CSV table of C-alpha atoms in Angstrom, one decimal:
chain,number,residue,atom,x,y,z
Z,159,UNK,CA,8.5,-15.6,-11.9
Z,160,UNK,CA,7.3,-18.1,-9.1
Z,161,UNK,CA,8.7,-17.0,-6.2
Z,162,UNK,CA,10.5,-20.3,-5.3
Z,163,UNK,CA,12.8,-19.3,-8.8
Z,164,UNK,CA,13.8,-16.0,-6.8
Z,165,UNK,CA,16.5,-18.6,-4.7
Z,166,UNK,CA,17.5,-20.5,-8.0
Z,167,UNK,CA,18.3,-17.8,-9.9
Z,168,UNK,CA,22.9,-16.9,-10.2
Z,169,UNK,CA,23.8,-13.4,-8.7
Z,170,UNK,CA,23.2,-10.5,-11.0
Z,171,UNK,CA,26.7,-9.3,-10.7
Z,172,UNK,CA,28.0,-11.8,-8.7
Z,173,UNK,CA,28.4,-12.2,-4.9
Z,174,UNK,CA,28.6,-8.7,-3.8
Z,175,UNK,CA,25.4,-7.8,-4.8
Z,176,UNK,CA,21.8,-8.4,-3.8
Z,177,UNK,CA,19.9,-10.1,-5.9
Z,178,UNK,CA,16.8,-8.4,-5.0
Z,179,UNK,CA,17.9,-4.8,-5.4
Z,180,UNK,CA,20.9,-5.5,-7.8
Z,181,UNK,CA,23.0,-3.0,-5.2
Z,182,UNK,CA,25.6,-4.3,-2.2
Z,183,UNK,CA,23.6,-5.6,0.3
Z,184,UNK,CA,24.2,-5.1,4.1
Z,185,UNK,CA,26.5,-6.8,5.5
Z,186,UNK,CA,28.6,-8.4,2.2
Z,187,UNK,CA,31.9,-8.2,1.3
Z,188,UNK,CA,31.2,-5.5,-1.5
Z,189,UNK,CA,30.2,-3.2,1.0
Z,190,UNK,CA,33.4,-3.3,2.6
Z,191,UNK,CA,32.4,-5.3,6.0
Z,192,UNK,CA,33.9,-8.7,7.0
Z,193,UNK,CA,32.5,-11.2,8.0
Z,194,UNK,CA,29.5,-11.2,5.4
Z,195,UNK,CA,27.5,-14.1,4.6
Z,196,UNK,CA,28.0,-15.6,7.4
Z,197,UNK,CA,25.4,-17.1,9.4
Z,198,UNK,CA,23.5,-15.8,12.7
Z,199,UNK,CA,26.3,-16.7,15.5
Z,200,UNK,CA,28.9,-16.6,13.4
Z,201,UNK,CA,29.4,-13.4,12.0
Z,202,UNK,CA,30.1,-11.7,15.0
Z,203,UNK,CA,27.0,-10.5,16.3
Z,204,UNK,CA,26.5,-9.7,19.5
Z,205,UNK,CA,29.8,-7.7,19.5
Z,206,UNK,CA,29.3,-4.0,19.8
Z,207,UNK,CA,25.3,-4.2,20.2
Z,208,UNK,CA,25.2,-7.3,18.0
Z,209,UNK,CA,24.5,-5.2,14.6
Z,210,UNK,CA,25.5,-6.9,11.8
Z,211,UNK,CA,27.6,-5.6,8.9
Z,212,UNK,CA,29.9,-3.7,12.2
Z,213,UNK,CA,33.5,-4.5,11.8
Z,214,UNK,CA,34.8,-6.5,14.4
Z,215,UNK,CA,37.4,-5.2,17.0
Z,216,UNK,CA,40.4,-7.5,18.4
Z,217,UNK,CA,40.8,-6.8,22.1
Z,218,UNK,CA,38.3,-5.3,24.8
Z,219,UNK,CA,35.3,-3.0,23.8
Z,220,UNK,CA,34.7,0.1,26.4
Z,221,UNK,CA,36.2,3.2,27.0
Z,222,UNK,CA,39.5,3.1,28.7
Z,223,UNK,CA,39.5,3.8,32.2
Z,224,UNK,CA,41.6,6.9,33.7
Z,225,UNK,CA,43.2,6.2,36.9
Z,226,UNK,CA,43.1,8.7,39.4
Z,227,UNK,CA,46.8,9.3,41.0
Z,228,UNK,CA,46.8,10.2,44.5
Z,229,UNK,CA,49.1,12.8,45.5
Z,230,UNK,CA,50.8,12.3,48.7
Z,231,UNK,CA,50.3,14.6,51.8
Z,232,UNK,CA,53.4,17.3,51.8
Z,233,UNK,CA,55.4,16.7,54.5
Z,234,UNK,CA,55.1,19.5,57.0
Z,235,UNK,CA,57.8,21.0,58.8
Z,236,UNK,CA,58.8,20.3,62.5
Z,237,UNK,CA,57.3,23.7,63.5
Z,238,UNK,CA,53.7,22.5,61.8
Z,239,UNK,CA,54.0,19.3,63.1
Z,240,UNK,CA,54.7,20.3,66.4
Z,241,UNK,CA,51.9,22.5,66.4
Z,242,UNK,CA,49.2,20.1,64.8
Z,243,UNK,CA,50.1,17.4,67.4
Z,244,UNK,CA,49.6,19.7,70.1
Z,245,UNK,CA,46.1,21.4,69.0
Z,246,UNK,CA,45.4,17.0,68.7
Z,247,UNK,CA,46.3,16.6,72.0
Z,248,UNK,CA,44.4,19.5,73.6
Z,249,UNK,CA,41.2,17.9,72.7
Z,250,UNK,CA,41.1,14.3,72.8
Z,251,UNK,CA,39.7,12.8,75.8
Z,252,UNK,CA,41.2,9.7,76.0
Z,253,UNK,CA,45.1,8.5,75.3
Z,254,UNK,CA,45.7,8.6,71.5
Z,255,UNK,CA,48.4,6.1,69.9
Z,256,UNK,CA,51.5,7.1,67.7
Z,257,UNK,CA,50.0,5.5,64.7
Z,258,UNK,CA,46.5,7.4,64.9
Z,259,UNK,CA,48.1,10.6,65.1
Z,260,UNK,CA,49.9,9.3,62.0
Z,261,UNK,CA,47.3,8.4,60.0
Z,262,UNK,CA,45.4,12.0,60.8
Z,263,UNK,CA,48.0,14.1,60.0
Z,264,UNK,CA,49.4,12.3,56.9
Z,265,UNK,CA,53.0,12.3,58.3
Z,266,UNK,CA,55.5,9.5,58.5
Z,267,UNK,CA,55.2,7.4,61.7
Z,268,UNK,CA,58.6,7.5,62.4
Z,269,UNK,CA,58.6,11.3,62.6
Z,270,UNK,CA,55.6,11.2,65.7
Z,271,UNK,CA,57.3,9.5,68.5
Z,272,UNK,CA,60.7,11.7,68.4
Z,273,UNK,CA,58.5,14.8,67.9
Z,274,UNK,CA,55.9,13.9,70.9
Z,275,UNK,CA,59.0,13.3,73.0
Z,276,UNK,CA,60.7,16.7,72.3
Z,277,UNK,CA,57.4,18.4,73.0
Z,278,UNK,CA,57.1,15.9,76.5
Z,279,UNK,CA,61.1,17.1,77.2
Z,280,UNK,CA,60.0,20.9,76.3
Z,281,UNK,CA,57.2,21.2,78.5
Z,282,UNK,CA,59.0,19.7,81.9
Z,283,UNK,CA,62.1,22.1,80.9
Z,284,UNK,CA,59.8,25.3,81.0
Z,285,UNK,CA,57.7,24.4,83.8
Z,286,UNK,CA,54.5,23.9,82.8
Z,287,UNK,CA,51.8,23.1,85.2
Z,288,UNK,CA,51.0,20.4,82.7
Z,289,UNK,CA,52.8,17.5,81.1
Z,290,UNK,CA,52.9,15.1,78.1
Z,291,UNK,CA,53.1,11.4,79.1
Z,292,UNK,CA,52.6,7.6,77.6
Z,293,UNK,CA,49.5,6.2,79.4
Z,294,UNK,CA,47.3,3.0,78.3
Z,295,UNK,CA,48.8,2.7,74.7
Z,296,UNK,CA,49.0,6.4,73.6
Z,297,UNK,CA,49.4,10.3,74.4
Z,298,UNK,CA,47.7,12.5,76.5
Z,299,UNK,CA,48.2,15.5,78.1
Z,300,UNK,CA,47.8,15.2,82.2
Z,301,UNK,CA,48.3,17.9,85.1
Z,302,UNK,CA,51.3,18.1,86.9
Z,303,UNK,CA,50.8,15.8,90.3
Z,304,UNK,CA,52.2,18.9,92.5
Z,305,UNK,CA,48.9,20.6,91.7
Z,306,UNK,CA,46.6,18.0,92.4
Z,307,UNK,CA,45.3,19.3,95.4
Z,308,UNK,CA,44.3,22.7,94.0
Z,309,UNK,CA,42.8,20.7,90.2
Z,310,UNK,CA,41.2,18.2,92.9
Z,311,UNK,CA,39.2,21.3,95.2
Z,312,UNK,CA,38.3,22.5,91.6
Z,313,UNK,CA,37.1,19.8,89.9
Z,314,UNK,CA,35.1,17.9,93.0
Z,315,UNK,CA,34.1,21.1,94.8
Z,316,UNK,CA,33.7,19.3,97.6
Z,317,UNK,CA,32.4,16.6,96.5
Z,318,UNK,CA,33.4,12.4,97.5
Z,319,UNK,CA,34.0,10.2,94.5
Z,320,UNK,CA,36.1,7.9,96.4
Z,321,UNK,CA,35.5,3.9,95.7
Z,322,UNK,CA,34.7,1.9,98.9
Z,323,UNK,CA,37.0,-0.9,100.6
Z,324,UNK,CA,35.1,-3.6,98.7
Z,325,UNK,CA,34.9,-2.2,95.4
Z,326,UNK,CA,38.6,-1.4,95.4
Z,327,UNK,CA,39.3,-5.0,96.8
Z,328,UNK,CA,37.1,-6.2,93.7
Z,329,UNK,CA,38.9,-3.8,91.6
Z,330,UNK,CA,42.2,-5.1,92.4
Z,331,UNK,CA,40.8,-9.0,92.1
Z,332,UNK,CA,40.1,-8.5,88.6
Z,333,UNK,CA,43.2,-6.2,87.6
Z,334,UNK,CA,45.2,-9.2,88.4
Z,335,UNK,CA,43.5,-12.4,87.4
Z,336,UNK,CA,41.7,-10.5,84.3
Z,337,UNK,CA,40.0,-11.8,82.3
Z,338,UNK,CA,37.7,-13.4,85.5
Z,339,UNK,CA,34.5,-14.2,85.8
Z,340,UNK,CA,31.7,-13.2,89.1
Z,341,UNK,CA,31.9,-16.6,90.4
Z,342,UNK,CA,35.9,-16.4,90.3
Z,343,UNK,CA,35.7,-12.9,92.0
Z,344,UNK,CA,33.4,-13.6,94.9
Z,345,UNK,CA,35.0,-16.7,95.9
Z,346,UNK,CA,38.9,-14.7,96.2
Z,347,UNK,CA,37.1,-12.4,98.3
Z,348,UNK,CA,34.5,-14.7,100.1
Z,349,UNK,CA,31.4,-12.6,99.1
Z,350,UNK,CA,28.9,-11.9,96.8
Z,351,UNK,CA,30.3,-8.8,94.3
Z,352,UNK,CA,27.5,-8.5,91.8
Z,353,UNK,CA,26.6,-4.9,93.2
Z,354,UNK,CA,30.4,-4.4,93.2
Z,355,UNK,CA,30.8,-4.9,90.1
Z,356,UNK,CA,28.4,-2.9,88.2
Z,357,UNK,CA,29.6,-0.1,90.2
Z,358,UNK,CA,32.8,-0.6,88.6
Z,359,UNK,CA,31.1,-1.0,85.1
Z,360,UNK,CA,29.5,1.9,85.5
Z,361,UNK,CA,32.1,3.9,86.3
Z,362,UNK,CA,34.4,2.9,83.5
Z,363,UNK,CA,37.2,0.6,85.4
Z,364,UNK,CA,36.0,-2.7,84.7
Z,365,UNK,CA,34.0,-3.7,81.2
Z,366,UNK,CA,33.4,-7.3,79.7
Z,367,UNK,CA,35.2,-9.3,77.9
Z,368,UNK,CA,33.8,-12.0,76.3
Z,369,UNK,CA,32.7,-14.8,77.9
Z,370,UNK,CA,34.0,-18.7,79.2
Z,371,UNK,CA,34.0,-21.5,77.3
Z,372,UNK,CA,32.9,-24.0,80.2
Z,373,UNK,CA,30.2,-21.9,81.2
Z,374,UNK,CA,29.4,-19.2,79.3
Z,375,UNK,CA,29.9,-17.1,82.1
Z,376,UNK,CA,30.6,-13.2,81.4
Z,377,UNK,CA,34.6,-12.4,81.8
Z,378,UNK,CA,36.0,-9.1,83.1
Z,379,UNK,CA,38.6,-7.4,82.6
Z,380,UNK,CA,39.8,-3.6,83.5
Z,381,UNK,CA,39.5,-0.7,81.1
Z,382,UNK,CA,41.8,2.1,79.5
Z,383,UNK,CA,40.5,4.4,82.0
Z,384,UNK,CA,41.7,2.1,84.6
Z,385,UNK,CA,45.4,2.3,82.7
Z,386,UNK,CA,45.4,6.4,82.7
Z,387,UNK,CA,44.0,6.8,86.2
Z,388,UNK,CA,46.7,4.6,87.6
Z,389,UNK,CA,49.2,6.4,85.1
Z,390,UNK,CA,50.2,2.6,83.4
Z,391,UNK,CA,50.7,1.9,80.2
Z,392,UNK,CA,49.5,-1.6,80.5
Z,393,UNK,CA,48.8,-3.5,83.8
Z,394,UNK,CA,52.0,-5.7,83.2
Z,395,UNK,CA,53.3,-2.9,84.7
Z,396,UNK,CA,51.3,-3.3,88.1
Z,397,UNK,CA,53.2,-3.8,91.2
Z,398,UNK,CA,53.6,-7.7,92.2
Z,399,UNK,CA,51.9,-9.4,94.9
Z,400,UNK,CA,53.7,-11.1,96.8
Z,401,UNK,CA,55.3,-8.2,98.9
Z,402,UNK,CA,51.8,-7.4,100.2
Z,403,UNK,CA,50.8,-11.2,101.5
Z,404,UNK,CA,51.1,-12.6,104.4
Z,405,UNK,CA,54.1,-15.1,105.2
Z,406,UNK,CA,51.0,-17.8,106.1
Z,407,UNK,CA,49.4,-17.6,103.0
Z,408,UNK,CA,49.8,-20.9,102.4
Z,409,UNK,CA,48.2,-21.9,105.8
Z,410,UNK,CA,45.4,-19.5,105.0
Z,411,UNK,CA,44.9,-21.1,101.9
Z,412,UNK,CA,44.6,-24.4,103.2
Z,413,UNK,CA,42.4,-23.3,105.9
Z,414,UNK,CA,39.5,-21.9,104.4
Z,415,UNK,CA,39.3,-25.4,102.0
């Protein structure tokens, strides 16, 4: 038979079978798998490797993804609580807010600020030489100012760490016109206070801020550790001005333009 008869010739035993083999071919209808017959594109292919003669699946191939539930923290009692805030507070070294402590111990927010104030209450009840207080934003244990003097001779040993007349004038330019740049600060106090101000920097009162628009001068403003070693909680609570100038502050003013 000339091989361009083998394409002429009816099925064998009709459609379902080859007519090479005479047996159900792969992929036809007598072998039980949709979609036979059909040509490359069209018969599904590409689905689930793209093997023909694979019977097609409605919806989303993969395997199903497990979700993992979270279980939430157990709630600890006021006795635990108490106790985990306190060993907190023992070690940090910096004021630490309501909503940190929180987040670390798992616990309801609400249930933080009562607790820390009960544990501020119980320590000034019983005496301690050391109290719980709200400074710059958060919590922090602090010694009792009756025993400054003896935590003082301990801690300095002697030693001077006292700022100087200019850098606490500089100090107390940029605490109230924060943020403020050099050029701002040296013309309020009528000097140069570049050296003044990296001492401040350096110790921690005074850090930058961003700079001005205008000029793209560096801004100043002061620090957290400013807050706590004043005992503020922000500096809107800093003492006004204007009992502290002079009743010819306007004359002043006018002079030195």
């Amino acid at each position: 038979m000339a091989p361009e008869d083998l394409g002429s010739e009816p099925p064998l035993q009709g459609p379902n079978f080859s007519k090479i083999s005479g047996e159900p071919g792969v992929g036809e209808p007598g072998a039980g798998e949709p979609g036979a017959g059909e040509p490359a594109g069209e018969s599904g292919a590409g689905e689930l490797g793209g093997a023909r003669g694979v019977p097609r699946r409605d919806g989303p191939v993969g395997r199903r993804r497990v979700t993992a539930v979270t279980q939430p923290a157990p709630e600890l009692s006021d006795a635990e609580l108490r106790g985990a805030l306190e060993a907190i507070l023992l070690v940090v070294d910096e004021p630490v807010s309501e909503l940190v402590l929180a987040q670390v111990l798992e616990q309801p927010a609400e249930r933080i600020g009562p607790m820390l104030d009960e544990i501020a209450a119980g320590y000034t009840a019983a005496g301690h030489g050391f109290e719980l207080r709200r400074a710059a934003g958060g919590w922090r244990l602090y010694t009792r100012p009756e025993y400054a003097t003896y935590v003082e001779r301990f801690v300095l040993d002697g030693q001077s760490v006292r700022l100087t007349q200019a850098a606490l004038e500089t100090l107390a330019v940029v605490a109230y016109k924060q943020p403020v740049t050099r050029s701002r600060i040296s013309a309020i106090r009528g000097v140069n206070c570049d050296g003044v101000i990296r001492t401040l920097v350096t110790r921690g009162l005074v850090e930058e801020c961003g700079t001005e628009p205008d000029s793209g001068a560096f801004l100043y403003q002061t620090t957290t550790l400013f807050l706590e070693k004043l005992g503020l909680n922000t500096v809107d609570e800093l003492p006004p001005l204007a009992p502290f100038l002079p009743d010819d502050v306007e004359e002043l003013a006018d002079a030195t333009r």
